[in-house]
Amino acid sequence: MGSSADSDAERGPQGEPSVPEPIAAAERAASESAGARHPHGRPGPRFDRNSPFVIGVTGGLGVLLAIGIVQMLATARQALVLVGVALFLAIGIEPVVAWLHRHRLPRWAAVAVVFGCATLLVAGFLAAAITPLIIQGGDLVDHATDQLHDLENQYPLIRSWSQRLHLDQELQHGLTDNPSLRHGLLGAGERVFGVLASALIVAVLTIYFSANFPRIRHSLYRFFPQSRRPRAILLGDAIFAKVGGYVLGNLVISLITAIATFVWLTVFSVPYPLILSVLVALLDLVPLVGSTVAGLIITAVALTVSLPVSIATAGFFLAMRLLEDYLLVPRIMDRTVRVPAVVTVVAIILGGALLGILGALLAIPCAAAVLLIVQEVVYPHLDGTTDRPPTGPGA
């Protein structure tokens, strides 16, 4: 009987459970504190950071969070790489989108114009070049050993080095272990599907990031304290400008180099001009060493024509490298990305060790961003030259 009476007392007049007084008081306070400016109430006071309980809980949660983040990054490494590439490309095309937006074009329309032009260019190139690429790639693989034998017969030095290094056996072994190479440049079907799926994911993410870039930028700056937010905006926008200038400049330089290479190889009847030009364009994206490796490969292929053509091709790539270093790079990228040579080498080595070719591609803009932060934040802090608000009675 007593328990039944207590149960009836805990219910309201209509049989619904009554709200305990502490909860009712909190709900009244919540409704009073909610307003237009703070719909979820004003932020409460901070916890006492010197409390042993807060220190212990924070330390334990920090360790668990660090372990979880490491495991998450290891598990989702491939997906995070795709997201990073998409964000990198979105930052790279942001100067073009922003320029169109400043000329009275809505942002969605500016993004549509940029990606529409890019899609048309890629589709046009594939429609015109995919068949020659497959044919030339298949011929290059099928006749690789014959080309090597011709070089050995024409040049005794190459025959000597080939015998010492066992190039013939290594080439045969490589072709035997990679039968997919015989089916053309696209390789096996699974690999092609994986590449296309990754490219589609990167394209979709790039469109999304580019369309919502202002919102992403604002959300990123919200993580900085209000007192440091203006400084963070200036530094962040400078970093975005450096990355964007590097991406666009690198693409333009690679395109110019590929076109010049295709014209040169066609004029001197060097075999496989289209596939070699595409290879030059891809390798030229890799800073510092890409153009050198491309020049060595093209020079070796030009030996199949004649020794004078090979020497002339080597001179052509040397001239292109000088033109790129002293004319194209200063005019296109030097105003946005200036990284010392030592920092460039170290960044490329570290980036290549971490993410391979992709890491080498991202090394220069990342190094430029880190260098800017060090020069503008770390050095002034260490030198004690940071601006501080005036204090005292006259402040």
Tab-separated table of C-alpha atoms in Angstrom:
chain	number	residue	atom	x	y	z
A	1	MET	CA	0.000	0.000	0.000
A	2	GLY	CA	2.821	2.412	0.868
A	3	SER	CA	4.603	1.887	-2.439
A	4	SER	CA	1.356	2.424	-4.325
A	5	ALA	CA	0.788	5.718	-2.536
A	6	ASP	CA	4.314	6.881	-3.310
A	7	SER	CA	3.845	5.963	-6.975
A	8	ASP	CA	0.615	7.962	-7.130
A	9	ALA	CA	2.358	10.942	-5.529
A	10	GLU	CA	5.047	10.901	-8.223
A	11	ARG	CA	2.427	11.257	-10.966
A	12	GLY	CA	0.714	14.405	-12.056
A	13	PRO	CA	-2.978	15.154	-12.122
A	14	GLN	CA	-3.422	13.362	-15.480
A	15	GLY	CA	-1.423	10.297	-14.558
A	16	GLU	CA	1.843	11.516	-16.191
A	17	PRO	CA	5.098	11.285	-14.229
A	18	SER	CA	5.773	14.520	-12.372
A	19	VAL	CA	9.033	16.372	-13.085
A	20	PRO	CA	11.420	16.534	-10.115
A	21	GLU	CA	11.847	20.019	-8.737
A	22	PRO	CA	15.576	20.346	-9.601
A	23	ILE	CA	14.875	19.429	-13.237
A	24	ALA	CA	11.860	21.746	-13.350
A	25	ALA	CA	13.955	24.628	-12.005
A	26	ALA	CA	16.675	23.927	-14.572
A	27	GLU	CA	14.133	23.854	-17.403
A	28	ARG	CA	12.697	27.211	-16.298
A	29	ALA	CA	16.190	28.696	-16.179
A	30	ALA	CA	16.950	27.238	-19.627
A	31	SER	CA	13.854	28.815	-21.169
A	32	GLU	CA	14.706	32.169	-19.579
A	33	SER	CA	18.355	32.134	-20.711
A	34	ALA	CA	17.575	31.211	-24.330
A	35	GLY	CA	17.441	34.203	-26.635
A	36	ALA	CA	17.967	35.308	-30.201
A	37	ARG	CA	21.710	35.772	-29.707
A	38	HIS	CA	22.210	32.626	-27.642
A	39	PRO	CA	19.433	30.153	-28.576
A	40	HIS	CA	21.159	27.445	-26.542
A	41	GLY	CA	21.999	29.667	-23.582
A	42	ARG	CA	25.091	31.644	-22.662
A	43	PRO	CA	28.340	29.671	-22.326
A	44	GLY	CA	29.024	28.846	-18.693
A	45	PRO	CA	32.199	29.576	-16.738
A	46	ARG	CA	35.273	27.492	-17.471
A	47	PHE	CA	36.288	24.585	-15.302
A	48	ASP	CA	39.093	25.098	-12.828
A	49	ARG	CA	42.080	23.906	-14.825
A	50	ASN	CA	44.199	23.563	-11.668
A	51	SER	CA	41.816	21.037	-10.153
A	52	PRO	CA	43.466	17.588	-9.761
A	53	PHE	CA	40.295	15.963	-11.053
A	54	VAL	CA	40.255	18.107	-14.202
A	55	ILE	CA	43.978	17.524	-14.763
A	56	GLY	CA	43.625	13.752	-14.399
A	57	VAL	CA	40.554	13.476	-16.587
A	58	THR	CA	42.062	15.741	-19.233
A	59	GLY	CA	45.315	13.783	-19.286
A	60	GLY	CA	43.555	10.429	-19.540
A	61	LEU	CA	41.230	11.612	-22.259
A	62	GLY	CA	44.172	13.135	-24.110
A	63	VAL	CA	46.058	9.833	-24.146
A	64	LEU	CA	42.985	7.914	-25.300
A	65	LEU	CA	42.251	10.536	-27.933
A	66	ALA	CA	45.815	10.422	-29.256
A	67	ILE	CA	45.727	6.624	-29.530
A	68	GLY	CA	42.357	6.736	-31.263
A	69	ILE	CA	43.508	9.397	-33.721
A	70	VAL	CA	46.630	7.413	-34.640
A	71	GLN	CA	44.585	4.267	-35.236
A	72	MET	CA	42.002	6.184	-37.231
A	73	LEU	CA	44.646	7.808	-39.425
A	74	ALA	CA	46.310	4.454	-40.065
A	75	THR	CA	43.003	2.834	-40.990
A	76	ALA	CA	41.697	5.664	-43.160
A	77	ARG	CA	45.032	6.635	-44.707
A	78	GLN	CA	43.971	6.113	-48.310
A	79	ALA	CA	40.691	7.982	-47.877
A	80	LEU	CA	42.439	10.842	-46.087
A	81	VAL	CA	44.936	11.100	-48.932
A	82	LEU	CA	42.073	11.511	-51.408
A	83	VAL	CA	40.474	14.157	-49.191
A	84	GLY	CA	43.798	15.969	-48.891
A	85	VAL	CA	44.340	15.946	-52.642
A	86	ALA	CA	40.828	17.280	-53.234
A	87	LEU	CA	41.317	20.069	-50.698
A	88	PHE	CA	44.703	20.857	-52.235
A	89	LEU	CA	43.144	21.146	-55.692
A	90	ALA	CA	40.268	23.245	-54.354
A	91	ILE	CA	42.749	25.682	-52.835
A	92	GLY	CA	44.664	25.645	-56.110
A	93	ILE	CA	41.719	26.688	-58.270
A	94	GLU	CA	40.402	29.146	-55.686
A	95	PRO	CA	42.195	32.135	-57.315
A	96	VAL	CA	40.361	31.454	-60.596
A	97	VAL	CA	37.000	30.952	-58.871
A	98	ALA	CA	37.507	34.083	-56.768
A	99	TRP	CA	38.430	36.103	-59.868
A	100	LEU	CA	35.241	35.014	-61.634
A	101	HIS	CA	33.226	35.716	-58.490
A	102	ARG	CA	34.659	39.233	-58.259
A	103	HIS	CA	33.453	39.855	-61.804
A	104	ARG	CA	29.791	39.508	-60.773
A	105	LEU	CA	29.475	35.789	-61.318
A	106	PRO	CA	27.762	33.759	-58.566
A	107	ARG	CA	30.085	31.374	-56.813
A	108	TRP	CA	28.220	28.280	-57.950
A	109	ALA	CA	28.398	29.540	-61.519
A	110	ALA	CA	32.117	30.289	-61.188
A	111	VAL	CA	32.759	26.769	-59.894
A	112	ALA	CA	30.637	25.335	-62.716
A	113	VAL	CA	32.583	27.318	-65.323
A	114	VAL	CA	35.968	26.210	-63.972
A	115	PHE	CA	35.056	22.538	-63.729
A	116	GLY	CA	33.164	22.629	-67.010
A	117	CYS	CA	36.239	23.931	-68.812
A	118	ALA	CA	38.440	21.370	-67.047
A	119	THR	CA	36.052	18.560	-67.981
A	120	LEU	CA	35.958	19.650	-71.613
A	121	LEU	CA	39.750	19.813	-71.778
A	122	VAL	CA	40.204	16.381	-70.209
A	123	ALA	CA	37.442	14.825	-72.311
A	124	GLY	CA	38.822	16.355	-75.489
A	125	PHE	CA	42.320	15.139	-74.713
A	126	LEU	CA	41.126	11.620	-73.923
A	127	ALA	CA	38.946	11.476	-77.025
A	128	ALA	CA	41.849	12.505	-79.229
A	129	ALA	CA	44.700	10.743	-77.457
A	130	ILE	CA	43.396	7.652	-75.675
A	131	THR	CA	43.710	5.401	-78.732
A	132	PRO	CA	47.236	6.585	-79.670
A	133	LEU	CA	48.258	6.305	-76.016
A	134	ILE	CA	47.085	2.692	-75.814
A	135	ILE	CA	48.696	1.782	-79.143
A	136	GLN	CA	51.994	3.516	-78.384
A	137	GLY	CA	52.049	2.137	-74.849
A	138	GLY	CA	51.478	-1.399	-76.087
A	139	ASP	CA	54.137	-1.033	-78.804
A	140	LEU	CA	56.612	0.359	-76.284
A	141	VAL	CA	56.137	-2.634	-73.998
A	142	ASP	CA	56.058	-5.243	-76.770
A	143	HIS	CA	59.183	-3.916	-78.496
A	144	ALA	CA	61.164	-2.934	-75.399
A	145	THR	CA	63.598	-5.840	-75.736
A	146	ASP	CA	64.030	-5.225	-79.473
A	147	GLN	CA	64.794	-1.560	-78.814
A	148	LEU	CA	67.393	-2.568	-76.228
A	149	HIS	CA	69.021	-5.024	-78.659
A	150	ASP	CA	69.161	-2.327	-81.355
A	151	LEU	CA	70.872	0.037	-78.939
A	152	GLU	CA	73.352	-2.676	-77.970
A	153	ASN	CA	74.175	-3.322	-81.621
A	154	GLN	CA	74.619	0.379	-82.425
A	155	TYR	CA	76.569	1.467	-79.343
A	156	PRO	CA	79.274	-0.770	-77.813
A	157	LEU	CA	79.233	1.242	-74.586
A	158	ILE	CA	75.562	0.441	-74.048
A	159	ARG	CA	76.286	-3.229	-74.834
A	160	SER	CA	79.015	-3.252	-72.191
A	161	TRP	CA	76.831	-1.658	-69.538
A	162	SER	CA	73.912	-3.907	-70.464
A	163	GLN	CA	76.046	-6.997	-69.980
A	164	ARG	CA	77.388	-5.756	-66.654
A	165	LEU	CA	73.977	-4.809	-65.287
A	166	HIS	CA	72.125	-7.697	-66.971
A	167	LEU	CA	69.606	-5.259	-68.439
A	168	ASP	CA	68.234	-7.806	-70.896
A	169	GLN	CA	67.406	-10.298	-68.145
A	170	GLU	CA	65.989	-7.608	-65.882
A	171	LEU	CA	63.778	-6.300	-68.669
A	172	GLN	CA	62.504	-9.768	-69.524
A	173	HIS	CA	61.896	-10.476	-65.848
A	174	GLY	CA	59.958	-7.230	-65.427
A	175	LEU	CA	57.748	-7.942	-68.409
A	176	THR	CA	57.143	-11.495	-67.242
A	177	ASP	CA	56.168	-10.432	-63.723
A	178	ASN	CA	53.874	-7.694	-65.064
A	179	PRO	CA	51.774	-9.298	-67.816
A	180	SER	CA	49.221	-6.507	-67.501
A	181	LEU	CA	51.711	-4.198	-69.177
A	182	ARG	CA	51.228	-6.123	-72.411
A	183	HIS	CA	47.594	-5.050	-72.536
A	184	GLY	CA	48.441	-1.406	-73.019
A	185	LEU	CA	48.945	1.622	-70.885
A	186	LEU	CA	45.755	1.225	-68.905
A	187	GLY	CA	46.962	-1.991	-67.254
A	188	ALA	CA	44.695	-4.523	-65.630
A	189	GLY	CA	40.986	-3.872	-65.310
A	190	GLU	CA	40.986	-3.751	-61.535
A	191	ARG	CA	43.736	-1.177	-61.447
A	192	VAL	CA	41.961	0.952	-64.033
A	193	PHE	CA	38.729	0.765	-62.062
A	194	GLY	CA	40.532	1.763	-58.879
A	195	VAL	CA	42.196	4.726	-60.569
A	196	LEU	CA	38.925	5.894	-62.105
A	197	ALA	CA	37.086	5.518	-58.795
A	198	SER	CA	39.759	7.511	-56.968
A	199	ALA	CA	39.713	10.188	-59.666
A	200	LEU	CA	35.923	10.433	-59.457
A	201	ILE	CA	36.033	10.745	-55.659
A	202	VAL	CA	38.687	13.450	-55.868
A	203	ALA	CA	36.697	15.334	-58.521
A	204	VAL	CA	33.469	15.257	-56.503
A	205	LEU	CA	35.237	16.311	-53.301
A	206	THR	CA	37.072	19.079	-55.132
A	207	ILE	CA	33.795	20.468	-56.472
A	208	TYR	CA	32.248	20.332	-53.010
A	209	PHE	CA	35.252	21.959	-51.327
A	210	SER	CA	35.468	24.649	-53.990
A	211	ALA	CA	31.763	25.481	-53.800
A	212	ASN	CA	31.890	25.687	-49.994
A	213	PHE	CA	35.376	27.133	-49.650
A	214	PRO	CA	34.280	30.382	-47.927
A	215	ARG	CA	32.326	28.377	-45.346
A	216	ILE	CA	35.298	26.040	-44.801
A	217	ARG	CA	37.576	29.040	-44.423
A	218	HIS	CA	35.298	30.691	-41.872
A	219	SER	CA	34.915	27.462	-39.895
A	220	LEU	CA	38.676	27.016	-39.805
A	221	TYR	CA	39.270	30.506	-38.445
A	222	ARG	CA	36.657	29.988	-35.719
A	223	PHE	CA	39.077	27.595	-34.002
A	224	PHE	CA	41.411	30.499	-33.204
A	225	PRO	CA	40.831	32.725	-30.153
A	226	GLN	CA	39.158	36.023	-30.885
A	227	SER	CA	42.266	37.989	-29.925
A	228	ARG	CA	44.395	36.065	-32.440
A	229	ARG	CA	41.797	35.616	-35.159
A	230	PRO	CA	42.739	38.666	-37.301
A	231	ARG	CA	46.362	37.531	-37.375
A	232	ALA	CA	45.292	33.973	-38.207
A	233	ILE	CA	43.154	35.265	-41.091
A	234	LEU	CA	46.080	37.188	-42.586
A	235	LEU	CA	48.455	34.234	-42.302
A	236	GLY	CA	45.862	31.721	-43.492
A	237	ASP	CA	44.933	33.756	-46.554
A	238	ALA	CA	48.631	34.136	-47.373
A	239	ILE	CA	49.063	30.360	-47.159
A	240	PHE	CA	46.027	29.794	-49.379
A	241	ALA	CA	47.465	32.237	-51.918
A	242	LYS	CA	50.817	30.431	-51.912
A	243	VAL	CA	49.223	27.019	-52.410
A	244	GLY	CA	46.907	28.293	-55.142
A	245	GLY	CA	49.706	30.039	-56.981
A	246	TYR	CA	51.885	26.947	-56.793
A	247	VAL	CA	49.208	24.584	-58.105
A	248	LEU	CA	48.207	26.775	-61.043
A	249	GLY	CA	51.789	27.684	-61.859
A	250	ASN	CA	52.976	24.091	-61.747
A	251	LEU	CA	50.165	22.959	-64.041
A	252	VAL	CA	50.889	25.734	-66.554
A	253	ILE	CA	54.625	24.976	-66.591
A	254	SER	CA	54.021	21.238	-67.045
A	255	LEU	CA	51.619	21.917	-69.918
A	256	ILE	CA	54.138	24.186	-71.660
A	257	THR	CA	56.905	21.614	-71.218
A	258	ALA	CA	54.733	18.781	-72.552
A	259	ILE	CA	53.704	20.730	-75.662
A	260	ALA	CA	57.300	21.728	-76.415
A	261	THR	CA	58.439	18.122	-75.920
A	262	PHE	CA	55.757	16.762	-78.248
A	263	VAL	CA	56.738	19.226	-80.984
A	264	TRP	CA	60.433	18.375	-80.603
A	265	LEU	CA	59.907	14.607	-80.660
A	266	THR	CA	57.585	14.844	-83.664
A	267	VAL	CA	60.007	16.989	-85.663
A	268	PHE	CA	62.935	14.604	-85.072
A	269	SER	CA	60.811	11.439	-85.543
A	270	VAL	CA	61.479	10.100	-82.064
A	271	PRO	CA	59.144	7.124	-81.450
A	272	TYR	CA	56.186	7.311	-79.087
A	273	PRO	CA	55.976	11.137	-78.979
A	274	LEU	CA	52.533	11.355	-77.377
A	275	ILE	CA	53.093	8.921	-74.530
A	276	LEU	CA	56.525	10.410	-73.839
A	277	SER	CA	55.047	13.922	-73.748
A	278	VAL	CA	52.428	12.804	-71.225
A	279	LEU	CA	55.213	11.213	-69.181
A	280	VAL	CA	57.151	14.486	-69.274
A	281	ALA	CA	54.073	16.424	-68.132
A	282	LEU	CA	53.530	14.082	-65.177
A	283	LEU	CA	57.186	13.959	-64.141
A	284	ASP	CA	57.575	17.714	-64.479
A	285	LEU	CA	54.986	18.129	-61.736
A	286	VAL	CA	57.501	16.576	-59.327
A	287	PRO	CA	59.761	19.443	-58.226
A	288	LEU	CA	63.530	19.454	-58.479
A	289	VAL	CA	64.045	15.960	-59.930
A	290	GLY	CA	61.044	15.354	-62.179
A	291	SER	CA	62.246	17.265	-65.223
A	292	THR	CA	65.741	15.756	-64.919
A	293	VAL	CA	64.395	12.199	-64.848
A	294	ALA	CA	62.126	12.985	-67.801
A	295	GLY	CA	65.066	14.369	-69.766
A	296	LEU	CA	67.147	11.253	-69.149
A	297	ILE	CA	64.309	8.967	-70.265
A	298	ILE	CA	63.582	10.928	-73.445
A	299	THR	CA	67.294	11.154	-74.273
A	300	ALA	CA	67.629	7.381	-73.926
A	301	VAL	CA	64.635	6.803	-76.215
A	302	ALA	CA	66.078	9.257	-78.757
A	303	LEU	CA	69.139	6.997	-79.035
A	304	THR	CA	66.965	4.638	-81.079
A	305	VAL	CA	66.944	7.274	-83.829
A	306	SER	CA	70.598	8.319	-83.821
A	307	LEU	CA	73.309	9.593	-81.536
A	308	PRO	CA	73.127	13.191	-82.870
A	309	VAL	CA	69.369	13.279	-82.245
A	310	SER	CA	69.929	11.984	-78.715
A	311	ILE	CA	72.569	14.644	-78.030
A	312	ALA	CA	70.302	17.319	-79.480
A	313	THR	CA	67.432	16.058	-77.300
A	314	ALA	CA	69.654	16.269	-74.222
A	315	GLY	CA	70.520	19.847	-75.166
A	316	PHE	CA	66.833	20.596	-75.689
A	317	PHE	CA	65.935	19.396	-72.198
A	318	LEU	CA	68.850	21.309	-70.701
A	319	ALA	CA	67.612	24.455	-72.429
A	320	MET	CA	64.057	23.734	-71.241
A	321	ARG	CA	65.312	23.308	-67.680
A	322	LEU	CA	67.151	26.641	-67.819
A	323	LEU	CA	64.111	28.304	-69.396
A	324	GLU	CA	61.887	26.848	-66.693
A	325	ASP	CA	64.189	27.826	-63.816
A	326	TYR	CA	65.072	31.339	-64.953
A	327	LEU	CA	62.019	32.492	-66.917
A	328	LEU	CA	58.852	30.479	-66.305
A	329	VAL	CA	59.167	29.832	-62.571
A	330	PRO	CA	60.145	33.434	-61.650
A	331	ARG	CA	57.308	34.883	-63.725
A	332	ILE	CA	54.600	32.386	-62.773
A	333	MET	CA	55.342	31.193	-59.227
A	334	ASP	CA	58.111	33.246	-57.654
A	335	ARG	CA	55.704	35.890	-56.377
A	336	THR	CA	53.700	33.341	-54.438
A	337	VAL	CA	56.094	30.525	-53.466
A	338	ARG	CA	59.643	31.305	-52.394
A	339	VAL	CA	61.363	28.424	-50.645
A	340	PRO	CA	65.144	28.149	-50.130
A	341	ALA	CA	66.875	25.363	-52.015
A	342	VAL	CA	67.887	23.478	-48.864
A	343	VAL	CA	64.331	23.567	-47.524
A	344	THR	CA	63.062	22.416	-50.921
A	345	VAL	CA	65.349	19.374	-50.978
A	346	VAL	CA	64.514	18.378	-47.400
A	347	ALA	CA	60.776	18.861	-47.983
A	348	ILE	CA	60.795	16.747	-51.144
A	349	ILE	CA	62.734	13.942	-49.436
A	350	LEU	CA	60.390	13.901	-46.445
A	351	GLY	CA	57.270	14.187	-48.591
A	352	GLY	CA	58.413	11.401	-50.876
A	353	ALA	CA	59.234	9.161	-47.917
A	354	LEU	CA	55.808	9.734	-46.348
A	355	LEU	CA	53.460	9.709	-49.357
A	356	GLY	CA	55.586	8.819	-52.365
A	357	ILE	CA	55.125	10.908	-55.506
A	358	LEU	CA	52.071	12.581	-54.020
A	359	GLY	CA	54.125	13.682	-51.026
A	360	ALA	CA	56.773	15.130	-53.320
A	361	LEU	CA	54.081	17.084	-55.175
A	362	LEU	CA	52.701	18.539	-51.942
A	363	ALA	CA	56.102	19.173	-50.385
A	364	ILE	CA	56.813	22.639	-51.786
A	365	PRO	CA	53.539	24.413	-50.828
A	366	CYS	CA	53.563	22.726	-47.413
A	367	ALA	CA	57.146	23.856	-46.888
A	368	ALA	CA	56.190	27.381	-47.963
A	369	ALA	CA	53.323	27.403	-45.443
A	370	VAL	CA	55.530	26.130	-42.608
A	371	LEU	CA	58.239	28.633	-43.526
A	372	LEU	CA	55.729	31.493	-43.434
A	373	ILE	CA	54.478	30.445	-39.985
A	374	VAL	CA	58.037	30.149	-38.682
A	375	GLN	CA	59.007	33.578	-40.010
A	376	GLU	CA	55.862	35.373	-38.887
A	377	VAL	CA	55.067	33.577	-35.607
A	378	VAL	CA	57.922	31.499	-34.228
A	379	TYR	CA	60.849	33.853	-34.827
A	380	PRO	CA	59.100	36.985	-33.440
A	381	HIS	CA	58.011	34.995	-30.377
A	382	LEU	CA	61.542	33.735	-29.742
A	383	ASP	CA	63.035	37.184	-30.331
A	384	GLY	CA	60.506	38.826	-28.024
A	385	THR	CA	59.351	41.223	-30.741
A	386	THR	CA	55.689	40.225	-30.783
A	387	ASP	CA	53.230	43.077	-30.423
A	388	ARG	CA	51.541	43.131	-27.039
A	389	PRO	CA	48.618	45.287	-25.972
A	390	PRO	CA	49.649	48.226	-23.757
A	391	THR	CA	49.072	47.799	-20.049
A	392	GLY	CA	49.014	50.258	-17.193
A	393	PRO	CA	46.975	53.233	-16.052
A	394	GLY	CA	47.368	55.015	-19.383
A	395	ALA	CA	46.305	52.009	-21.434
